[in-house]
Tab-separated table of C-alpha atoms in Angstrom:
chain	number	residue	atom	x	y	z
G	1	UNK	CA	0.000	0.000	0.000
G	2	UNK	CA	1.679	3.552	-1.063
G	3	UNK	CA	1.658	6.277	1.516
G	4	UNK	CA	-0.575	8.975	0.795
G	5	UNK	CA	1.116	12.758	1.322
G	6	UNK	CA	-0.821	15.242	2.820
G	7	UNK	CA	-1.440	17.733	-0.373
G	8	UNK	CA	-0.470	21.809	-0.119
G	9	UNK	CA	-2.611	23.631	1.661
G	10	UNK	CA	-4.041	25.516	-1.951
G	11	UNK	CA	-4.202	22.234	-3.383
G	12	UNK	CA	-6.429	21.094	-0.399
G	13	UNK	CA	-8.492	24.067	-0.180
G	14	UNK	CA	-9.331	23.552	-4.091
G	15	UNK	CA	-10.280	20.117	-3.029
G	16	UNK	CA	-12.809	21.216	-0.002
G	17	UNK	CA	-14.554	23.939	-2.462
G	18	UNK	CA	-15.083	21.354	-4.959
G	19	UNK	CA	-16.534	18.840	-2.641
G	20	UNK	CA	-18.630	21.670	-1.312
G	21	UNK	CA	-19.853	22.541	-4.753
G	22	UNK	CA	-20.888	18.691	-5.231
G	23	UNK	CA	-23.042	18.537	-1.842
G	24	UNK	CA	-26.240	18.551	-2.572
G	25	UNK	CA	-27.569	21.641	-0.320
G	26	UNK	CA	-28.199	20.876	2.788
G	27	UNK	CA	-31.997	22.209	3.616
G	28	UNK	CA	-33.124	24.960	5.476
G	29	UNK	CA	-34.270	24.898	9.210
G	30	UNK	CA	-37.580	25.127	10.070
G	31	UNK	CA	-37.644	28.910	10.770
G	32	UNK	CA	-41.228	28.947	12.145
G	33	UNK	CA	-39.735	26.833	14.924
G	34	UNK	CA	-37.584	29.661	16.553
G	35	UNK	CA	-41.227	31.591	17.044
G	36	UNK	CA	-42.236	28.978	18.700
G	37	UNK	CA	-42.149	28.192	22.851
G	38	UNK	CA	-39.274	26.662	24.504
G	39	UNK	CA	-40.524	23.198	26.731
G	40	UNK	CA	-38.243	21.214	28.871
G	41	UNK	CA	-38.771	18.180	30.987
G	42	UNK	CA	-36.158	17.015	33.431
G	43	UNK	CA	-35.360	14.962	36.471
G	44	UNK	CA	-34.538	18.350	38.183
G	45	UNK	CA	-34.189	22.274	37.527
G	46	UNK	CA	-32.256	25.060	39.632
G	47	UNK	CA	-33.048	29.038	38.452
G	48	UNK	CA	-31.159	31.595	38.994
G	49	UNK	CA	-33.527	34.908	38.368
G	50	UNK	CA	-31.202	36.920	39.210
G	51	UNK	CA	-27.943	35.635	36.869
G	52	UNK	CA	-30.739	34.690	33.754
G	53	UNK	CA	-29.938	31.158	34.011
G	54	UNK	CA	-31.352	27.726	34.177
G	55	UNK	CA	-29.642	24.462	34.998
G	56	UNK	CA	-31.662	21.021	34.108
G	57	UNK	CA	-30.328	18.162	35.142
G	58	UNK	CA	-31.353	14.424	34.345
G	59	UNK	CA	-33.252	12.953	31.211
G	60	UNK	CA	-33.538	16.474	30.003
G	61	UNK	CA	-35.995	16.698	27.000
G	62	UNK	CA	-36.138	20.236	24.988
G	63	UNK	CA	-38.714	20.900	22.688
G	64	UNK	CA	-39.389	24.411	20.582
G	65	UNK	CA	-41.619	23.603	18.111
G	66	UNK	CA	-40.360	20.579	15.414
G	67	UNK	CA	-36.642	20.843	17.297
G	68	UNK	CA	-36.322	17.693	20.135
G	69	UNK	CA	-33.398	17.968	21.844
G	70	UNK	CA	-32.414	15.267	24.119
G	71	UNK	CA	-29.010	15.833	27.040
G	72	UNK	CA	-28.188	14.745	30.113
G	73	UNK	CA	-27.572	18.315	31.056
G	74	UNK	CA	-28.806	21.807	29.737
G	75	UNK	CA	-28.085	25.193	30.729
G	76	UNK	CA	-30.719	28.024	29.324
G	77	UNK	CA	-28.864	31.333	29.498
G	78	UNK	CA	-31.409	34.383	29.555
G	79	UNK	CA	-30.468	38.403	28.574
G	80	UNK	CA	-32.926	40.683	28.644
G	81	UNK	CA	-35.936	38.368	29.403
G	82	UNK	CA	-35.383	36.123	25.904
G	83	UNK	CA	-33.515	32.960	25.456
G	84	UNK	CA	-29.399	34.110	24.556
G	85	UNK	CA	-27.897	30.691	24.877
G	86	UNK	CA	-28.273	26.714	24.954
G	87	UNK	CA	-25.766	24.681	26.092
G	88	UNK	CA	-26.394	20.724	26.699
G	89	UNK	CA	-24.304	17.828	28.098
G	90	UNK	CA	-24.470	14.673	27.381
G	91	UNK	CA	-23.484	10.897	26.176
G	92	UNK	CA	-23.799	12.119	23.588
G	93	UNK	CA	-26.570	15.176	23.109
G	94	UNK	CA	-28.773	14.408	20.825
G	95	UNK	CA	-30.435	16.569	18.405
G	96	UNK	CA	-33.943	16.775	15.331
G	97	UNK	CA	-35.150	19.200	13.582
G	98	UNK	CA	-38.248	19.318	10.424
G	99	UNK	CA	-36.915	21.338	7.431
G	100	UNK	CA	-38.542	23.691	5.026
G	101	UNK	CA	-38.493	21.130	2.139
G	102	UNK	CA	-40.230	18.677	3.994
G	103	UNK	CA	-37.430	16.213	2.832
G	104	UNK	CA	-36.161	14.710	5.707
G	105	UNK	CA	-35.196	16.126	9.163
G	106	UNK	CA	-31.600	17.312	10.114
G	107	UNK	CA	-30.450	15.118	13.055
G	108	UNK	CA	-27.175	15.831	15.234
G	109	UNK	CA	-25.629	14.040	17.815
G	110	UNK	CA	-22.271	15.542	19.737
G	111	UNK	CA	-20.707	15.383	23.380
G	112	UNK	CA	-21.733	19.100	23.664
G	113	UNK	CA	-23.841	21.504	21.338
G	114	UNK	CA	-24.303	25.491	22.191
G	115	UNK	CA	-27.061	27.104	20.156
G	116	UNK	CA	-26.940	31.085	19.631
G	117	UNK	CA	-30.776	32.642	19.047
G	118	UNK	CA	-29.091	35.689	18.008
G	119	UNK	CA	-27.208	34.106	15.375
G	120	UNK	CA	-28.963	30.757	15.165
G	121	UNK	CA	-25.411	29.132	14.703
G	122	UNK	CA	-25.049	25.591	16.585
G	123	UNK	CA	-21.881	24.693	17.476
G	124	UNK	CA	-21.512	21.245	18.261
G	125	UNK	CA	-17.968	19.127	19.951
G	126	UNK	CA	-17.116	16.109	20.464
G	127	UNK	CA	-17.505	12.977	18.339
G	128	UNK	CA	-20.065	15.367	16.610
G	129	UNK	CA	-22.001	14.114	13.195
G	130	UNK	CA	-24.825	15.898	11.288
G	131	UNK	CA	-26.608	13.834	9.104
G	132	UNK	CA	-29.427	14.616	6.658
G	133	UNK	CA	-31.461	12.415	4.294
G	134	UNK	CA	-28.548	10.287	3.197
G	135	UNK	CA	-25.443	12.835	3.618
G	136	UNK	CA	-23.130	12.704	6.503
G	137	UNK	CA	-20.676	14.934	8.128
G	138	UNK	CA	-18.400	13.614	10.940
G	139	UNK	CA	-15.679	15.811	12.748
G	140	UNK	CA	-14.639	16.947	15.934
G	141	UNK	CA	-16.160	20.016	15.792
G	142	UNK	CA	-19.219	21.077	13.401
G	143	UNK	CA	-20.956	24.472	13.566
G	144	UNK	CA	-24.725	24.486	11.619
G	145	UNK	CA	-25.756	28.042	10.318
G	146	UNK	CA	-29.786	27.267	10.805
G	147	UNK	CA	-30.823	30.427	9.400
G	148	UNK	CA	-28.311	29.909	5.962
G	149	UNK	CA	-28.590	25.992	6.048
G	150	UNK	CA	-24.507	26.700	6.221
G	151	UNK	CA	-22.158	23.904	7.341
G	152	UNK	CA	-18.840	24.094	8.431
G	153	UNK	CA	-16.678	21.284	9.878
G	154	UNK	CA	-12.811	20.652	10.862
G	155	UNK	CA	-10.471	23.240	10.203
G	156	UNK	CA	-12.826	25.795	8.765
G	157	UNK	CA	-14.623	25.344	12.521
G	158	UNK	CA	-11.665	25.338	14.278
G	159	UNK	CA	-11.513	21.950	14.822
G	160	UNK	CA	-8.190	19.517	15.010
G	161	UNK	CA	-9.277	16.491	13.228
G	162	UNK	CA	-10.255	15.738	9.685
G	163	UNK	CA	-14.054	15.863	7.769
G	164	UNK	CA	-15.692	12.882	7.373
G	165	UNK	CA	-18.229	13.250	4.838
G	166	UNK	CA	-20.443	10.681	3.309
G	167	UNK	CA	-22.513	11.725	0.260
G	168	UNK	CA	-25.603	10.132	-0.941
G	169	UNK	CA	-25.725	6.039	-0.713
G	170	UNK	CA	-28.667	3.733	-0.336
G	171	UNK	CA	-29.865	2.734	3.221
């Protein structure tokens, strides 16, 4: 077997935008689904009023509209009376979510995932994989653009190891 060279970095970054180019797009969020009310069932729940913050512990189940997120920890960060930031723990977390196109839901599963309202931008580290309809994207470290339907993984997300991306197939 021949050892394979790691190619230049232009070389490589040629290589990325063409295999970007030949992705089918990856469909948009459900964006009636951040208008939608946040629910969460867990084994327990400390609030801090004060700070903005919410710590559920245990089995935690979030729902906000077709989104079903499922950690053994989340922490619900509050400015100004409206939802700032998500972060959720777990073995791994485990994400869902309907899109526009009605052709399949985006599913995620990572160690940790954040989620930005702001922004909409999910980052998510840690064994983390994205997967919709029958394309797959495996790194260290992925960040998901909702609002765009943008998807960046590896390097381009700051991440240390390598994409793993598996296009199209049958089941």
């Amino acid at each position: 077997m021949k050892s394979i060279h790691k190619p230049a970095f232009t070389t490589c970054r040629w290589l990325i935008v063409i295999l970007l180019l030949a992705l089918p797009s990856l469909a948009s969020a459900l964006q009636s689904d951040k208008d939608q009310p946040i629910n969460v069932e867990a084994d327990s729940v400390e609030i801090d009023d004060r700070q903005g913050i919410s710590i559920y512990k245990g089995n935690v189940e979030l729902t906000q509209g077709s989104i079903i997120l499922k950690a053994d920890k989340v922490t619900v960060t509050q400015q100004a009376n409206q939802t700032d930031r998500i972060e959720a723990l777990g073995n791994p977390v485990t994400f869902k979510q309907d899109t526009e196109s009605g052709k399949g839901a985006i599913k995620g599963r990572a160690k940790k995932t954040e989620y930005f309202a702001n922004s909409e931008l999910i980052n998510m580290t840690g064994d983390a994989v994205l997967i919709q309809g029958k394309d797959t994207f495996k790194s260290d470290k992925i960040i998901y653009d909702r609002a765009r339907a943008v998807v960046k993984a590896g390097a381009s997300a700051k991440g240390k190891e390598r994409v793993r991306v598996t296009i199209g197939g049958k089941k």
